[in-house]
JSON list of C-alpha atoms in Angstrom, two decimals:
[
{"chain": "A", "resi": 1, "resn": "UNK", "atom": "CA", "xyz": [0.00, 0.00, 0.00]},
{"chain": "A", "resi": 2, "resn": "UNK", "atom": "CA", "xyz": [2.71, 2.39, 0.49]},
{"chain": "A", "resi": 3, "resn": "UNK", "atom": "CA", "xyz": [4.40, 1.88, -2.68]},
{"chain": "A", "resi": 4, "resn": "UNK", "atom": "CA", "xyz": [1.51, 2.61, -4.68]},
{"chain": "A", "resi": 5, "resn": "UNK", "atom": "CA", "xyz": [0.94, 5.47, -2.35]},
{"chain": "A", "resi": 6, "resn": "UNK", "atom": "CA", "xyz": [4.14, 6.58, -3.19]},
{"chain": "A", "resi": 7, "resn": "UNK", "atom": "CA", "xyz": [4.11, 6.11, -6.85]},
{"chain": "A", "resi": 8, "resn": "UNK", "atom": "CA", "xyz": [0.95, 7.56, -7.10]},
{"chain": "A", "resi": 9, "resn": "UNK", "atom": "CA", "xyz": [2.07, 10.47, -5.86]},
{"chain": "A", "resi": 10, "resn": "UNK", "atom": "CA", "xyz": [5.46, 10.58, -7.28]},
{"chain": "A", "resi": 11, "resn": "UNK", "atom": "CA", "xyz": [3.80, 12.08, -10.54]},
{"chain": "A", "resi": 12, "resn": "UNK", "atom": "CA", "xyz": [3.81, 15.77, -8.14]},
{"chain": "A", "resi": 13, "resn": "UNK", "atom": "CA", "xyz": [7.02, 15.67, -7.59]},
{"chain": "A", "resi": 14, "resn": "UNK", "atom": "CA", "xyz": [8.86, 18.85, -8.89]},
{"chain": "A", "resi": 15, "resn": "UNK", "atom": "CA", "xyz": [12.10, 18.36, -10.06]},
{"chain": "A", "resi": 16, "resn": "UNK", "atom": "CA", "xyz": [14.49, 21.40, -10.04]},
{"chain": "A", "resi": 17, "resn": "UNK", "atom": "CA", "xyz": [17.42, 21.41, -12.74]},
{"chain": "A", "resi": 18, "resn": "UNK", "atom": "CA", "xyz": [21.22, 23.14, -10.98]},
{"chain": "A", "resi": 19, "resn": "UNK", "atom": "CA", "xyz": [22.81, 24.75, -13.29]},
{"chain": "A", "resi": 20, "resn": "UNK", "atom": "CA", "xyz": [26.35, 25.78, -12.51]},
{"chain": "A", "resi": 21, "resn": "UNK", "atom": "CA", "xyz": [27.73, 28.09, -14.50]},
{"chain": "A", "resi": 22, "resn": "UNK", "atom": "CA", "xyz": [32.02, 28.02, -13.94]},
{"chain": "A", "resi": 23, "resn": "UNK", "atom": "CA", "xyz": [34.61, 30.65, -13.85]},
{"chain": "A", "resi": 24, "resn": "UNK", "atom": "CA", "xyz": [37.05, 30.67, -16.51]},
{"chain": "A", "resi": 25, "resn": "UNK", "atom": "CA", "xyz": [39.81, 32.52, -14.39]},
{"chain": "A", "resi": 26, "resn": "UNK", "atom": "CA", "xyz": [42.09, 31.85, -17.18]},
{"chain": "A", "resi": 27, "resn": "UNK", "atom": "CA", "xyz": [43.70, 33.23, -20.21]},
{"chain": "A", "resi": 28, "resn": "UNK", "atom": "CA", "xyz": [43.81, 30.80, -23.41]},
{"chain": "A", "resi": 29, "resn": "UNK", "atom": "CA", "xyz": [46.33, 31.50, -26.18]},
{"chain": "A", "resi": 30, "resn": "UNK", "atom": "CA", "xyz": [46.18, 28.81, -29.52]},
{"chain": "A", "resi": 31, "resn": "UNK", "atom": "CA", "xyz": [49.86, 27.73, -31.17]},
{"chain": "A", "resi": 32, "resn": "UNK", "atom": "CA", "xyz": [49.81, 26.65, -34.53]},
{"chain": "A", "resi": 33, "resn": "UNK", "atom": "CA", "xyz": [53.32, 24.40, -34.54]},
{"chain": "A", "resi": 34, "resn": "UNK", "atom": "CA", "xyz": [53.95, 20.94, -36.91]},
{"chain": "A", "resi": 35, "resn": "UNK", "atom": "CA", "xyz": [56.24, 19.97, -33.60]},
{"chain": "A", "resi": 36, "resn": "UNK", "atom": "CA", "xyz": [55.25, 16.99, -31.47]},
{"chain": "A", "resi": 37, "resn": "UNK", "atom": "CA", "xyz": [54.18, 18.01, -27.94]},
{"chain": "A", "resi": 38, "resn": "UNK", "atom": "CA", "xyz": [57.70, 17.15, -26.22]},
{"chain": "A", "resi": 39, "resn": "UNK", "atom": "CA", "xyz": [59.80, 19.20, -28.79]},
{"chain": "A", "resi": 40, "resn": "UNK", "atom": "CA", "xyz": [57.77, 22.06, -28.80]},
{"chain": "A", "resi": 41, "resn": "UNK", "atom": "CA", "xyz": [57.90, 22.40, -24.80]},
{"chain": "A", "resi": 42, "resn": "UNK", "atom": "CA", "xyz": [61.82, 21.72, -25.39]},
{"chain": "A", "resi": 43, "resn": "UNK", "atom": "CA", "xyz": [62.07, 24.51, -27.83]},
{"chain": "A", "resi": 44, "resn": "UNK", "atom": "CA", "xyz": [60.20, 26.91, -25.47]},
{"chain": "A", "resi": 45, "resn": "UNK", "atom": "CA", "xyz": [62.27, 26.12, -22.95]},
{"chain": "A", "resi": 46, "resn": "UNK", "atom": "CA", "xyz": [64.96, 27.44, -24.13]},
{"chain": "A", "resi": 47, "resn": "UNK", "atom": "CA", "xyz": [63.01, 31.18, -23.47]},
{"chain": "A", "resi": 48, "resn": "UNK", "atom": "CA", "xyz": [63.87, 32.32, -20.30]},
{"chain": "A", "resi": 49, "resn": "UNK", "atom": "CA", "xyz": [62.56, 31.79, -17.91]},
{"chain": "A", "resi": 50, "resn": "UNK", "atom": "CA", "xyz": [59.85, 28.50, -18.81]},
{"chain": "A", "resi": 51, "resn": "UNK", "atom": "CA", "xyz": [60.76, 25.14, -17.93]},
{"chain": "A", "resi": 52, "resn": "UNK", "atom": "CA", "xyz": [57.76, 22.98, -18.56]},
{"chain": "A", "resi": 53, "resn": "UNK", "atom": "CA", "xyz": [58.00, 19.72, -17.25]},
{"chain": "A", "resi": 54, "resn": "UNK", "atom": "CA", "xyz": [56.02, 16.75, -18.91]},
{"chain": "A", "resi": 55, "resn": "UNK", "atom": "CA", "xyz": [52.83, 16.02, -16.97]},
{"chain": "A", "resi": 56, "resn": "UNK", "atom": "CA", "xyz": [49.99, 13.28, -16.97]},
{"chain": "A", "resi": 57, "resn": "UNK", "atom": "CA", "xyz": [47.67, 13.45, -20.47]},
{"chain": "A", "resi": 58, "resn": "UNK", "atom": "CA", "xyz": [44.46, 15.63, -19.84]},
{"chain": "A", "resi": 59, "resn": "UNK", "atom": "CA", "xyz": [41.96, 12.37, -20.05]},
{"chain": "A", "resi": 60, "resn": "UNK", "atom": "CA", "xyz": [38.35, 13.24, -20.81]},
{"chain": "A", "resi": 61, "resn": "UNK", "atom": "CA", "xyz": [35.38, 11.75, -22.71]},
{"chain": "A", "resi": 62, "resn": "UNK", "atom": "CA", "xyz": [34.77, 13.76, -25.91]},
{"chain": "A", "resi": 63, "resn": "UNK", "atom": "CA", "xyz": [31.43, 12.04, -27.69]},
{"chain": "A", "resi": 64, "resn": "UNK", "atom": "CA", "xyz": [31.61, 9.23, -25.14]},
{"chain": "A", "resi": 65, "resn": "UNK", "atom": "CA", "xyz": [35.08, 8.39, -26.41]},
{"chain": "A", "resi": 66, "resn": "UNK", "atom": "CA", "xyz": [38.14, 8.18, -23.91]},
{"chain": "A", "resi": 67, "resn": "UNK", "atom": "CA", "xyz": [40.55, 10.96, -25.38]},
{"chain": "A", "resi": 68, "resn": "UNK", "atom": "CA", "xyz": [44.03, 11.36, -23.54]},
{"chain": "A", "resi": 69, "resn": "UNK", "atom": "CA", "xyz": [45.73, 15.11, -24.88]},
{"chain": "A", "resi": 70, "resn": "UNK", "atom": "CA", "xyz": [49.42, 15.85, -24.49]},
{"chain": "A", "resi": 71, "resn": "UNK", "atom": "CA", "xyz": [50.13, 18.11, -21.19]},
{"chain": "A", "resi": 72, "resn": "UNK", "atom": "CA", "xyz": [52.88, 20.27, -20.12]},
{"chain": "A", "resi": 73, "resn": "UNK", "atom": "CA", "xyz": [53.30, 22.31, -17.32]},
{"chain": "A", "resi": 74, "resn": "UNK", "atom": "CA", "xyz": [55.27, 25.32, -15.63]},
{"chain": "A", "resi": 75, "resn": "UNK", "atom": "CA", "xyz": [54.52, 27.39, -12.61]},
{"chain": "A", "resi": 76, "resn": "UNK", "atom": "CA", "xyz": [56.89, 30.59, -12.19]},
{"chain": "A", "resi": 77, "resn": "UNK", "atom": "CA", "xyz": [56.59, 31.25, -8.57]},
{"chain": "A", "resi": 78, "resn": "UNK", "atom": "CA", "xyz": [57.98, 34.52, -9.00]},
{"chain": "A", "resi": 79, "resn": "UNK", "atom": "CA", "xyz": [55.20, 35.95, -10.98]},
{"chain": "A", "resi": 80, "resn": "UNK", "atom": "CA", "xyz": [52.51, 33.24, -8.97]},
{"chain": "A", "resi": 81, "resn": "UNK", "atom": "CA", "xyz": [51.45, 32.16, -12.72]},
{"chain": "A", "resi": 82, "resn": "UNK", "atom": "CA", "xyz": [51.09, 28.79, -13.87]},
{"chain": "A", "resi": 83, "resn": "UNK", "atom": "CA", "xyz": [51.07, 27.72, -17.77]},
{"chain": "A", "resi": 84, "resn": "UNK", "atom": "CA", "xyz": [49.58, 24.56, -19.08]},
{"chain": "A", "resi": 85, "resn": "UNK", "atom": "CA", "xyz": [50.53, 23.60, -22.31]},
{"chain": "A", "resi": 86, "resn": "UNK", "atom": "CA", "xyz": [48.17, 21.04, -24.15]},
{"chain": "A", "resi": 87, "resn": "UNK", "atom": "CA", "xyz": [47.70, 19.05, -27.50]},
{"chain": "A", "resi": 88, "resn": "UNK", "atom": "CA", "xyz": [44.89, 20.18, -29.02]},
{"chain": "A", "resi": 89, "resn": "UNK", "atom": "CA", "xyz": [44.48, 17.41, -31.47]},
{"chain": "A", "resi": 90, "resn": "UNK", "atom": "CA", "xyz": [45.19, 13.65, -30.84]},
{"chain": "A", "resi": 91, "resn": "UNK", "atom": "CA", "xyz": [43.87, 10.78, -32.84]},
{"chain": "A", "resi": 92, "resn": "UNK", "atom": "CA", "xyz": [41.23, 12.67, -35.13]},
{"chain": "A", "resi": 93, "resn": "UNK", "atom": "CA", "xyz": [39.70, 13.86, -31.90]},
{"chain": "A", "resi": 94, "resn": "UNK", "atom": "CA", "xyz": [40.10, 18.06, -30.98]},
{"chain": "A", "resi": 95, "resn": "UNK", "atom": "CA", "xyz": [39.78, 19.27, -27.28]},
{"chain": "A", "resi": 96, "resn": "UNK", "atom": "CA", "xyz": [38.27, 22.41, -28.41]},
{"chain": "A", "resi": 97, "resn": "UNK", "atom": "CA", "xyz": [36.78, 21.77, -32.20]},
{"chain": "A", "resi": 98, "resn": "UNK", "atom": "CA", "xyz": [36.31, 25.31, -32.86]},
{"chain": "A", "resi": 99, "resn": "UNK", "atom": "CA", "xyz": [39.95, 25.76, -32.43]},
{"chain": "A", "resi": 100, "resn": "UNK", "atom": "CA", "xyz": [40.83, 23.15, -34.70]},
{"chain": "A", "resi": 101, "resn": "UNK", "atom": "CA", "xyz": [42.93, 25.56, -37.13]},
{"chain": "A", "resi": 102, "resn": "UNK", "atom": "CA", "xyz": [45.29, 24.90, -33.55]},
{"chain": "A", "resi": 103, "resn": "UNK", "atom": "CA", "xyz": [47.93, 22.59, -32.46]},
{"chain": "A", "resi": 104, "resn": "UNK", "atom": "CA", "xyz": [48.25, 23.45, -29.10]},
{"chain": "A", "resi": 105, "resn": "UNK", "atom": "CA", "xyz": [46.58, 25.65, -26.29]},
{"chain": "A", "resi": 106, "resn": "UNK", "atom": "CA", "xyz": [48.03, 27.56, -23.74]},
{"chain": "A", "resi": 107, "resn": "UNK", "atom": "CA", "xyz": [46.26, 28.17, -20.53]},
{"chain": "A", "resi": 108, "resn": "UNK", "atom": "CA", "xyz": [48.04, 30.90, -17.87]},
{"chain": "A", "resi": 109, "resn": "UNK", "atom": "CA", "xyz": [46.58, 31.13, -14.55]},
{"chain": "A", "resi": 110, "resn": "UNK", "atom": "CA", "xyz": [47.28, 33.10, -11.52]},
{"chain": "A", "resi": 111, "resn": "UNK", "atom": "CA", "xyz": [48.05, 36.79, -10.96]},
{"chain": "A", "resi": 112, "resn": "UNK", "atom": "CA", "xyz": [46.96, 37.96, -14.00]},
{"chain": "A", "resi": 113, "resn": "UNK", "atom": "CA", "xyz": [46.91, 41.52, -13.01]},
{"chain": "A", "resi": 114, "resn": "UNK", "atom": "CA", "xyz": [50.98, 41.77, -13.82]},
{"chain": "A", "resi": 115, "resn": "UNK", "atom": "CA", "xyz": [50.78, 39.09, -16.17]},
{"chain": "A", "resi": 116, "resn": "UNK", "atom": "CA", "xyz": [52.55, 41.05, -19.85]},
{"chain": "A", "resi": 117, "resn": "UNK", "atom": "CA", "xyz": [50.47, 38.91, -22.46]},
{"chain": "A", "resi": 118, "resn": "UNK", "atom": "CA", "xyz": [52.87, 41.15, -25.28]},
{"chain": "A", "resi": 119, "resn": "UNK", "atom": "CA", "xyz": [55.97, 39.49, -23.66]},
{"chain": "A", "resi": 120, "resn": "UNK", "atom": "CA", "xyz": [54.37, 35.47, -23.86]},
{"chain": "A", "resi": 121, "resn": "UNK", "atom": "CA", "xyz": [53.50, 36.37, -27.26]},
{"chain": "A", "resi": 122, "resn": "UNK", "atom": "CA", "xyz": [57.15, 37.74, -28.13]},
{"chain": "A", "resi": 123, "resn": "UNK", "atom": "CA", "xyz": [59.10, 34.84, -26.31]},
{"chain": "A", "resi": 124, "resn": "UNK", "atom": "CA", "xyz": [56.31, 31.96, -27.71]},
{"chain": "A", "resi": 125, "resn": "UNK", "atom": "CA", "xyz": [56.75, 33.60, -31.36]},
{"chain": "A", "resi": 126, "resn": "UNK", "atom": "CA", "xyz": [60.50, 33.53, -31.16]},
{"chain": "A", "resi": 127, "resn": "UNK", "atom": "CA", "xyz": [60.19, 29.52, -31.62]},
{"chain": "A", "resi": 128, "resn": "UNK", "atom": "CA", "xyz": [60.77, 28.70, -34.82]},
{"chain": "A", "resi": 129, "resn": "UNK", "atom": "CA", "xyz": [58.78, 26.13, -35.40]},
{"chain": "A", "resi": 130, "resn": "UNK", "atom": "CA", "xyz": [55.64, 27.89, -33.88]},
{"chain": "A", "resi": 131, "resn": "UNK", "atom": "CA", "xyz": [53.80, 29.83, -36.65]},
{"chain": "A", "resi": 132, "resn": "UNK", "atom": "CA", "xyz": [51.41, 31.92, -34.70]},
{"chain": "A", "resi": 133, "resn": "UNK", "atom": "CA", "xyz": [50.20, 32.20, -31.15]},
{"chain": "A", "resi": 134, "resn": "UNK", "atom": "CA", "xyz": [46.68, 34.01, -31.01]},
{"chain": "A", "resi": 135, "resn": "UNK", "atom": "CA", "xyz": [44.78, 35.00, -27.90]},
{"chain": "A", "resi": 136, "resn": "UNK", "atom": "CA", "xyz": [41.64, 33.63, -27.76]},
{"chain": "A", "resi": 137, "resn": "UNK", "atom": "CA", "xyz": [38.24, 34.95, -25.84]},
{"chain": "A", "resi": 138, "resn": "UNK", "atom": "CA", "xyz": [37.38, 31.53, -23.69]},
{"chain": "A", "resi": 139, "resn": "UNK", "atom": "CA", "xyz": [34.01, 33.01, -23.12]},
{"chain": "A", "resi": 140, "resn": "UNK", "atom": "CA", "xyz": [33.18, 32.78, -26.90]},
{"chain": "A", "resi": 141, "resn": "UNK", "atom": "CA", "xyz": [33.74, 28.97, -26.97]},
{"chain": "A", "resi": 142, "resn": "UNK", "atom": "CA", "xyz": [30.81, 26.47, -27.25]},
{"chain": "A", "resi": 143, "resn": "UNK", "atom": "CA", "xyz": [33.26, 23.86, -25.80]},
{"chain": "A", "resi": 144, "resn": "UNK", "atom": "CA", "xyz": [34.99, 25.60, -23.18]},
{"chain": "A", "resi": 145, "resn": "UNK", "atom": "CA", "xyz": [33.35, 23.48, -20.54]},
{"chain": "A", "resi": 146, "resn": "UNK", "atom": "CA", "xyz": [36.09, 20.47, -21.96]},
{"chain": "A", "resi": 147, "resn": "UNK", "atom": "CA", "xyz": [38.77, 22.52, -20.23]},
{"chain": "A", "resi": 148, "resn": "UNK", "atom": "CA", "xyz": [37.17, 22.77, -16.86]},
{"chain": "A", "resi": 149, "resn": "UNK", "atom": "CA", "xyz": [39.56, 20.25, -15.47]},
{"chain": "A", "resi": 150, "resn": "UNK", "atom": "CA", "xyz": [42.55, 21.39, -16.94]},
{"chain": "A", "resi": 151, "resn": "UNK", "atom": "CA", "xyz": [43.80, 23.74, -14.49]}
]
């Protein structure tokens, strides 16, 4: 009797839908490079002062598919910034698709107030083998939730 109490009733229940919107407390710059991951945080290295240091693949499910992206990163303590260097492509699949024109993206955290976006763009650009580094405006993304976990 209770159950069908229960289930008779169970048609009033109101359901309420949470949606969280995140913060994006992060700037996003796109490299175009023909590199593999490992050589282009080598080459960059070699800019004073980054030293990114190889770190476990971003792993999330793009279109229920396990997807595992290159990662790199570097925190300069000095400035309190951290940079996260990813693969933007790996095995047909694209972290953000509307980036796709994009090897690699660069996320810096942190103090952003002092942070001299000219200066990443002059040391990044030096590389030879990167062809352009862009800023791009996370909050124009359709995807942008896919990098959620990446910082």
């Amino acid at each position: 009797m209770f159950l069908v109490a229960l289930l008779a009733n169970s048609s009033s229940i109101k359901k309420f839908e949470l949606d969280i919107e995140f913060e994006y407390d992060f700037l996003l710059f796109g490299i175009v490079s023909p590199e593999k991951p490992y050589r282009l945080a080598w080459q960059i290295n070699h800019k004073h002062p980054y030293n990114f240091e190889r770190a476990e693949d971003y792993e999330i499910r793009l279109n229920d598919k396990p997807c595992s992206f290159s990662r790199f990163d570097f925190k300069h303590d000095e400035n309190h910034t951290g940079y996260i260097l990813l693969a933007n492509k790996e095995e047909g699949a694209f972290l953000l698709p509307e980036l796709r024109n994009f090897d690699y993206l660069l996320l810096v955290s942190g103090a952003l107030d002092f942070f001299d976006e000219l200066t990443l763009k002059q040391d990044i650009g030096a590389v030879t083998s990167v062809q352009i580094i862009y800023a791009v405006d996370i909050n124009t993304l359709k995807s942008k939730q896919n990098l959620v976990y990446a910082y």
